[in-house]
Amino acid sequence: MNKAQLVEAMALDAGISKTDARKAVDAFVRVTVQALREEDKILLSGLGVFSVQHRPARMGRNPRTGAPVRIAPKRTLRFRPTIELDD
């Protein structure tokens, strides 16, 4: 499902216009991104938890030459589903 399909489904389910549904989706995305940048967790009951995970720097290998390569540290997004989604 892409963003346009999500907006349409939300508009139908909530009985609101597509414009209002698009504003709600855009606001949700903005707030979620801002919270994750500040390393807050986002708990959505019935869906799951979004959080930021830190990966430390590590050494890897260039598969073509076999030479060691330093892989920089990075932040990644983690999602853990609630029990309702776990099958």
Short mmCIF file of C-alpha atoms in Angstrom, two decimals:
data_model
loop_
_atom_site.label_atom_id
_atom_site.label_comp_id
_atom_site.label_asym_id
_atom_site.label_seq_id
_atom_site.Cartn_x
_atom_site.Cartn_y
_atom_site.Cartn_z
CA MET A 1 0.00 0.00 0.00
CA ASN A 2 1.42 3.38 -0.97
CA LYS A 3 0.64 6.79 0.54
CA ALA A 4 -2.22 7.59 -1.85
CA GLN A 5 -3.88 4.25 -1.11
CA LEU A 6 -3.43 4.79 2.62
CA VAL A 7 -5.02 8.25 2.39
CA GLU A 8 -7.97 6.85 0.44
CA ALA A 9 -8.47 3.96 2.88
CA MET A 10 -8.31 6.30 5.88
CA ALA A 11 -10.78 8.71 4.29
CA LEU A 12 -13.26 5.90 3.63
CA ASP A 13 -12.84 4.32 7.07
CA ALA A 14 -13.10 7.59 9.03
CA GLY A 15 -15.77 9.14 6.80
CA ILE A 16 -13.68 12.24 6.06
CA SER A 17 -12.48 13.88 2.88
CA LYS A 18 -9.29 12.76 1.16
CA THR A 19 -7.83 16.23 1.79
CA ASP A 20 -8.35 15.87 5.54
CA ALA A 21 -6.99 12.33 5.49
CA ARG A 22 -3.88 13.49 3.57
CA LYS A 23 -3.32 16.26 6.16
CA ALA A 24 -3.60 13.69 8.95
CA VAL A 25 -1.13 11.31 7.28
CA ASP A 26 1.33 14.15 6.59
CA ALA A 27 1.07 15.36 10.19
CA PHE A 28 1.62 11.82 11.49
CA VAL A 29 4.74 11.43 9.34
CA ARG A 30 6.15 14.82 10.45
CA VAL A 31 5.57 14.15 14.15
CA THR A 32 6.93 10.60 13.91
CA VAL A 33 10.11 11.69 12.10
CA GLN A 34 10.71 14.49 14.60
CA ALA A 35 10.22 12.18 17.58
CA LEU A 36 12.58 9.55 16.15
CA ARG A 37 15.21 12.22 15.41
CA GLU A 38 15.04 13.09 19.11
CA GLU A 39 15.38 9.35 19.84
CA ASP A 40 11.95 8.99 21.44
CA LYS A 41 10.05 5.72 21.18
CA ILE A 42 6.65 5.70 19.53
CA LEU A 43 4.17 3.16 20.87
CA LEU A 44 1.04 2.60 18.80
CA SER A 45 -1.32 0.25 20.61
CA GLY A 46 -2.41 -2.57 18.35
CA LEU A 47 0.47 -1.93 15.92
CA GLY A 48 3.88 -1.83 17.60
CA VAL A 49 6.83 0.23 18.75
CA PHE A 50 9.09 2.36 16.57
CA SER A 51 12.50 3.17 18.06
CA VAL A 52 16.00 4.20 17.03
CA GLN A 53 18.81 1.69 17.34
CA HIS A 54 22.52 2.59 17.27
CA ARG A 55 24.95 0.45 15.31
CA PRO A 56 28.58 0.86 16.35
CA ALA A 57 31.44 1.25 13.90
CA ARG A 58 32.85 -2.07 12.73
CA MET A 59 35.27 -3.61 10.32
CA GLY A 60 34.07 -5.29 7.16
CA ARG A 61 35.68 -6.69 4.02
CA ASN A 62 35.50 -5.58 0.44
CA PRO A 63 34.05 -8.70 -1.24
CA ARG A 64 35.92 -8.05 -4.48
CA THR A 65 39.43 -7.47 -3.07
CA GLY A 66 39.18 -8.86 0.45
CA ALA A 67 40.66 -5.65 1.83
CA PRO A 68 39.42 -4.56 5.27
CA VAL A 69 37.00 -1.63 5.23
CA ARG A 70 35.81 0.48 8.16
CA ILE A 71 32.02 0.72 8.31
CA ALA A 72 30.86 3.92 10.01
CA PRO A 73 28.42 3.91 12.93
CA LYS A 74 24.81 4.62 12.05
CA ARG A 75 21.34 4.95 13.49
CA THR A 76 18.68 2.61 12.21
CA LEU A 77 14.92 2.42 12.65
CA ARG A 78 13.57 -0.55 14.57
CA PHE A 79 9.97 -1.76 14.59
CA ARG A 80 8.66 -4.35 17.02
CA PRO A 81 5.08 -5.49 16.33
CA THR A 82 2.56 -6.02 19.10
CA ILE A 83 1.20 -9.45 19.93
CA GLU A 84 -1.87 -8.80 17.76
CA LEU A 85 0.36 -8.71 14.64
CA ASP A 86 2.51 -11.65 15.67
CA ASP A 87 1.35 -14.84 14.00
#
